[in-house]
Amino acid sequence: MSKPILFLNGPNLNMLGVREPDIYGATTLAEIKQISENQAEKHGLKIEFRQSNFEGELVGWIQEAVEKFDGIIINPAAYTHTSVAILDALKMVKGPVIELHISNPHTRESFRHTSYVSLAATGTIAGFGIAGYRLAVDAMAELLR
Ligand code: DQA
């Protein structure tokens, strides 16, 4: 029997809509959650959508995915560029791991050019704005087919 997909969002993504709208747009995380769930439904997938500002909480949730979820989509936000702990947790996940960014970090400050998460990711979606959330669900459906 198939399990749900864990969809994680890191620090400051709860502030979407307010936070640097020139980079991240005007859509709120609640709206993005709805968009992602609708897209998952089209593929017959269930997603569990969560956000945290705390590294340890994200690590705990990734550990949960080892048993309870078929794959992870994660926008690790700033932890992308700093967190060995999140990388190590993701390495335990057997199913697909999709790294997602609203912006394209490679066109931004040089400290955003390194991603620890990429070392554990099946693939990365970046630079498509909020549409990336839909595309990430499509990519997960494709990988699980
Ligand atoms: C981000 C890019 C990161 O560099 C940044 O720290 C974020 C958001 C994105 O979605 O574009 O918080 O992951």
PDB file of C-alpha atoms and ligand atoms in Angstrom:
ATOM      1  CA  MET A   1       0.000   0.000   0.000  1.00  0.00           C
ATOM      2  CA  SER A   2       1.334   3.425  -0.851  1.00  0.00           C
ATOM      3  CA  LYS A   3       2.227   5.924   1.851  1.00  0.00           C
ATOM      4  CA  PRO A   4       1.858   9.725   1.755  1.00  0.00           C
ATOM      5  CA  ILE A   5       4.544  12.182   0.657  1.00  0.00           C
ATOM      6  CA  LEU A   6       6.117  14.424   3.278  1.00  0.00           C
ATOM      7  CA  PHE A   7       6.299  18.050   2.095  1.00  0.00           C
ATOM      8  CA  LEU A   8       8.599  20.118   4.316  1.00  0.00           C
ATOM      9  CA  ASN A   9       9.243  23.852   4.417  1.00  0.00           C
ATOM     10  CA  GLY A  10      12.074  25.443   6.383  1.00  0.00           C
ATOM     11  CA  PRO A  11      12.593  28.728   8.215  1.00  0.00           C
ATOM     12  CA  ASN A  12      10.839  31.950   7.239  1.00  0.00           C
ATOM     13  CA  LEU A  13       8.629  30.252   4.664  1.00  0.00           C
ATOM     14  CA  ASN A  14       5.706  30.802   7.059  1.00  0.00           C
ATOM     15  CA  MET A  15       6.190  34.484   6.142  1.00  0.00           C
ATOM     16  CA  LEU A  16       5.597  34.037   2.404  1.00  0.00           C
ATOM     17  CA  GLY A  17       3.386  36.820   1.089  1.00  0.00           C
ATOM     18  CA  VAL A  18       5.076  39.296   3.436  1.00  0.00           C
ATOM     19  CA  ARG A  19       8.705  38.269   3.100  1.00  0.00           C
ATOM     20  CA  GLU A  20      10.705  39.897   0.239  1.00  0.00           C
ATOM     21  CA  PRO A  21       7.769  39.682  -2.224  1.00  0.00           C
ATOM     22  CA  ASP A  22      10.029  40.822  -5.092  1.00  0.00           C
ATOM     23  CA  ILE A  23      11.889  37.502  -4.717  1.00  0.00           C
ATOM     24  CA  TYR A  24       9.272  35.138  -3.274  1.00  0.00           C
ATOM     25  CA  GLY A  25       5.978  36.553  -4.584  1.00  0.00           C
ATOM     26  CA  ALA A  26       2.715  37.451  -2.873  1.00  0.00           C
ATOM     27  CA  THR A  27       1.256  33.970  -2.333  1.00  0.00           C
ATOM     28  CA  THR A  28       0.996  32.800   1.274  1.00  0.00           C
ATOM     29  CA  LEU A  29       2.139  29.403   2.545  1.00  0.00           C
ATOM     30  CA  ALA A  30      -1.498  28.482   3.309  1.00  0.00           C
ATOM     31  CA  GLU A  31      -2.339  29.099  -0.368  1.00  0.00           C
ATOM     32  CA  ILE A  32       0.719  27.116  -1.485  1.00  0.00           C
ATOM     33  CA  LYS A  33      -0.350  24.226   0.756  1.00  0.00           C
ATOM     34  CA  GLN A  34      -3.736  24.193  -0.991  1.00  0.00           C
ATOM     35  CA  ILE A  35      -2.124  24.337  -4.466  1.00  0.00           C
ATOM     36  CA  SER A  36       0.202  21.438  -3.539  1.00  0.00           C
ATOM     37  CA  GLU A  37      -2.614  19.308  -2.110  1.00  0.00           C
ATOM     38  CA  ASN A  38      -4.777  19.906  -5.203  1.00  0.00           C
ATOM     39  CA  GLN A  39      -1.901  18.895  -7.464  1.00  0.00           C
ATOM     40  CA  ALA A  40      -1.212  15.770  -5.405  1.00  0.00           C
ATOM     41  CA  GLU A  41      -4.854  14.785  -5.646  1.00  0.00           C
ATOM     42  CA  LYS A  42      -4.644  14.907  -9.463  1.00  0.00           C
ATOM     43  CA  HIS A  43      -1.965  12.210  -9.234  1.00  0.00           C
ATOM     44  CA  GLY A  44      -3.804  10.208  -6.587  1.00  0.00           C
ATOM     45  CA  LEU A  45      -1.116  11.116  -4.043  1.00  0.00           C
ATOM     46  CA  LYS A  46      -1.569  12.227  -0.454  1.00  0.00           C
ATOM     47  CA  ILE A  47       0.782  14.841   0.988  1.00  0.00           C
ATOM     48  CA  GLU A  48       1.520  15.904   4.529  1.00  0.00           C
ATOM     49  CA  PHE A  49       2.500  19.599   4.358  1.00  0.00           C
ATOM     50  CA  ARG A  50       4.552  21.056   7.238  1.00  0.00           C
ATOM     51  CA  GLN A  51       6.701  24.100   8.037  1.00  0.00           C
ATOM     52  CA  SER A  52       9.187  24.749  10.829  1.00  0.00           C
ATOM     53  CA  ASN A  53      11.663  27.455  11.788  1.00  0.00           C
ATOM     54  CA  PHE A  54      13.669  24.891  13.792  1.00  0.00           C
ATOM     55  CA  GLU A  55      16.401  22.662  12.374  1.00  0.00           C
ATOM     56  CA  GLY A  56      15.891  19.908  14.973  1.00  0.00           C
ATOM     57  CA  GLU A  57      12.179  19.724  14.276  1.00  0.00           C
ATOM     58  CA  LEU A  58      12.847  19.321  10.537  1.00  0.00           C
ATOM     59  CA  VAL A  59      15.406  16.577  11.321  1.00  0.00           C
ATOM     60  CA  GLY A  60      12.813  14.768  13.486  1.00  0.00           C
ATOM     61  CA  TRP A  61      10.239  14.940  10.736  1.00  0.00           C
ATOM     62  CA  ILE A  62      12.712  13.597   8.146  1.00  0.00           C
ATOM     63  CA  GLN A  63      13.470  10.681  10.492  1.00  0.00           C
ATOM     64  CA  GLU A  64       9.712   9.972  10.581  1.00  0.00           C
ATOM     65  CA  ALA A  65       9.770   9.690   6.795  1.00  0.00           C
ATOM     66  CA  VAL A  66      12.150   6.713   6.913  1.00  0.00           C
ATOM     67  CA  GLU A  67       9.177   4.488   7.858  1.00  0.00           C
ATOM     68  CA  LYS A  68       6.007   6.462   7.252  1.00  0.00           C
ATOM     69  CA  PHE A  69       6.349   8.250   3.900  1.00  0.00           C
ATOM     70  CA  ASP A  70       7.106   7.200   0.309  1.00  0.00           C
ATOM     71  CA  GLY A  71       9.222  10.290  -0.416  1.00  0.00           C
ATOM     72  CA  ILE A  72      10.084  13.832   0.629  1.00  0.00           C
ATOM     73  CA  ILE A  73       9.770  17.184  -1.068  1.00  0.00           C
ATOM     74  CA  ILE A  74      11.705  19.775   0.899  1.00  0.00           C
ATOM     75  CA  ASN A  75      12.293  23.484   0.622  1.00  0.00           C
ATOM     76  CA  PRO A  76      14.959  23.677   3.335  1.00  0.00           C
ATOM     77  CA  ALA A  77      15.172  27.500   2.960  1.00  0.00           C
ATOM     78  CA  ALA A  78      18.321  28.873   4.644  1.00  0.00           C
ATOM     79  CA  TYR A  79      19.208  25.429   6.067  1.00  0.00           C
ATOM     80  CA  THR A  80      19.953  24.372   2.488  1.00  0.00           C
ATOM     81  CA  HIS A  81      23.261  26.186   2.781  1.00  0.00           C
ATOM     82  CA  THR A  82      24.231  25.258   6.352  1.00  0.00           C
ATOM     83  CA  SER A  83      22.715  22.026   7.622  1.00  0.00           C
ATOM     84  CA  VAL A  84      24.783  18.856   7.722  1.00  0.00           C
ATOM     85  CA  ALA A  85      22.149  17.517  10.154  1.00  0.00           C
ATOM     86  CA  ILE A  86      19.392  17.788   7.538  1.00  0.00           C
ATOM     87  CA  LEU A  87      21.683  16.226   4.910  1.00  0.00           C
ATOM     88  CA  ASP A  88      22.482  13.281   7.205  1.00  0.00           C
ATOM     89  CA  ALA A  89      18.784  12.733   7.978  1.00  0.00           C
ATOM     90  CA  LEU A  90      17.847  12.846   4.273  1.00  0.00           C
ATOM     91  CA  LYS A  91      20.470  10.187   3.520  1.00  0.00           C
ATOM     92  CA  MET A  92      18.380   7.703   5.558  1.00  0.00           C
ATOM     93  CA  VAL A  93      15.305   8.199   3.378  1.00  0.00           C
ATOM     94  CA  LYS A  94      14.889   5.365   0.879  1.00  0.00           C
ATOM     95  CA  GLY A  95      12.334   6.994  -1.441  1.00  0.00           C
ATOM     96  CA  PRO A  96      12.825  10.019  -3.720  1.00  0.00           C
ATOM     97  CA  VAL A  97      14.013  13.308  -2.190  1.00  0.00           C
ATOM     98  CA  ILE A  98      13.126  16.441  -4.148  1.00  0.00           C
ATOM     99  CA  GLU A  99      14.879  19.691  -3.223  1.00  0.00           C
ATOM    100  CA  LEU A 100      12.735  22.721  -3.980  1.00  0.00           C
ATOM    101  CA  HIS A 101      13.458  26.459  -4.087  1.00  0.00           C
ATOM    102  CA  ILE A 102      11.183  29.300  -5.117  1.00  0.00           C
ATOM    103  CA  SER A 103      14.103  31.432  -6.294  1.00  0.00           C
ATOM    104  CA  ASN A 104      17.188  30.230  -8.154  1.00  0.00           C
ATOM    105  CA  PRO A 105      19.892  30.307  -5.461  1.00  0.00           C
ATOM    106  CA  HIS A 106      22.632  30.153  -8.131  1.00  0.00           C
ATOM    107  CA  THR A 107      21.734  33.627  -9.396  1.00  0.00           C
ATOM    108  CA  ARG A 108      21.912  35.091  -5.865  1.00  0.00           C
ATOM    109  CA  GLU A 109      24.599  35.692  -3.211  1.00  0.00           C
ATOM    110  CA  SER A 110      27.561  33.284  -3.345  1.00  0.00           C
ATOM    111  CA  PHE A 111      26.698  31.774   0.079  1.00  0.00           C
ATOM    112  CA  ARG A 112      23.526  30.411  -1.548  1.00  0.00           C
ATOM    113  CA  HIS A 113      25.504  28.559  -4.223  1.00  0.00           C
ATOM    114  CA  THR A 114      26.323  25.654  -1.903  1.00  0.00           C
ATOM    115  CA  SER A 115      23.568  23.172  -1.067  1.00  0.00           C
ATOM    116  CA  TYR A 116      24.238  20.409   1.459  1.00  0.00           C
ATOM    117  CA  VAL A 117      20.753  19.067   0.699  1.00  0.00           C
ATOM    118  CA  SER A 118      21.627  18.498  -2.977  1.00  0.00           C
ATOM    119  CA  LEU A 119      24.053  15.759  -1.907  1.00  0.00           C
ATOM    120  CA  ALA A 120      21.024  13.673  -0.837  1.00  0.00           C
ATOM    121  CA  ALA A 121      18.509  14.879  -3.423  1.00  0.00           C
ATOM    122  CA  THR A 122      17.207  12.827  -6.321  1.00  0.00           C
ATOM    123  CA  GLY A 123      16.679  16.149  -8.126  1.00  0.00           C
ATOM    124  CA  THR A 124      16.233  19.870  -7.589  1.00  0.00           C
ATOM    125  CA  ILE A 125      13.549  22.287  -8.772  1.00  0.00           C
ATOM    126  CA  ALA A 126      14.546  25.950  -8.438  1.00  0.00           C
ATOM    127  CA  GLY A 127      13.742  29.310  -9.936  1.00  0.00           C
ATOM    128  CA  PHE A 128      10.160  28.686 -11.079  1.00  0.00           C
ATOM    129  CA  GLY A 129       8.575  30.752  -8.313  1.00  0.00           C
ATOM    130  CA  ILE A 130       5.535  29.303  -6.598  1.00  0.00           C
ATOM    131  CA  ALA A 131       4.890  27.082  -9.666  1.00  0.00           C
ATOM    132  CA  GLY A 132       7.817  25.011  -8.394  1.00  0.00           C
ATOM    133  CA  TYR A 133       5.530  23.535  -5.740  1.00  0.00           C
ATOM    134  CA  ARG A 134       3.243  22.097  -8.430  1.00  0.00           C
ATOM    135  CA  LEU A 135       6.205  20.959 -10.494  1.00  0.00           C
ATOM    136  CA  ALA A 136       7.725  19.219  -7.470  1.00  0.00           C
ATOM    137  CA  VAL A 137       4.508  17.248  -6.926  1.00  0.00           C
ATOM    138  CA  ASP A 138       4.488  16.306 -10.652  1.00  0.00           C
ATOM    139  CA  ALA A 139       8.128  15.192 -10.407  1.00  0.00           C
ATOM    140  CA  MET A 140       7.391  13.091  -7.318  1.00  0.00           C
ATOM    141  CA  ALA A 141       4.435  11.426  -9.081  1.00  0.00           C
ATOM    142  CA  GLU A 142       6.716  10.654 -12.050  1.00  0.00           C
ATOM    143  CA  LEU A 143       9.431   9.188  -9.825  1.00  0.00           C
ATOM    144  CA  LEU A 144       6.956   6.975  -7.946  1.00  0.00           C
ATOM    145  CA  ARG A 145       5.278   5.645 -11.092  1.00  0.00           C
TER     146      ARG A 145
HETATM  147  C1  DQA B   1      14.858  29.498  -0.709  1.00  0.00           C
HETATM  148  C2  DQA B   1      16.262  29.979  -1.084  1.00  0.00           C
HETATM  149  C3  DQA B   1      17.160  30.061   0.141  1.00  0.00           C
HETATM  150  O1  DQA B   1      18.438  30.529  -0.228  1.00  0.00           O
HETATM  151  C4  DQA B   1      16.569  31.014   1.165  1.00  0.00           C
HETATM  152  O2  DQA B   1      17.363  31.027   2.336  1.00  0.00           O
HETATM  153  C5  DQA B   1      15.153  30.736   1.465  1.00  0.00           C
HETATM  154  C6  DQA B   1      14.246  30.331   0.385  1.00  0.00           C
HETATM  155  C7  DQA B   1      13.884  29.556  -1.912  1.00  0.00           C
HETATM  156  O3  DQA B   1      12.832  28.946  -1.824  1.00  0.00           O
HETATM  157  O4  DQA B   1      14.156  30.244  -2.912  1.00  0.00           O
HETATM  158  O5  DQA B   1      14.703  30.927   2.603  1.00  0.00           O
HETATM  159  O6  DQA B   1      14.943  28.134  -0.306  1.00  0.00           O
END
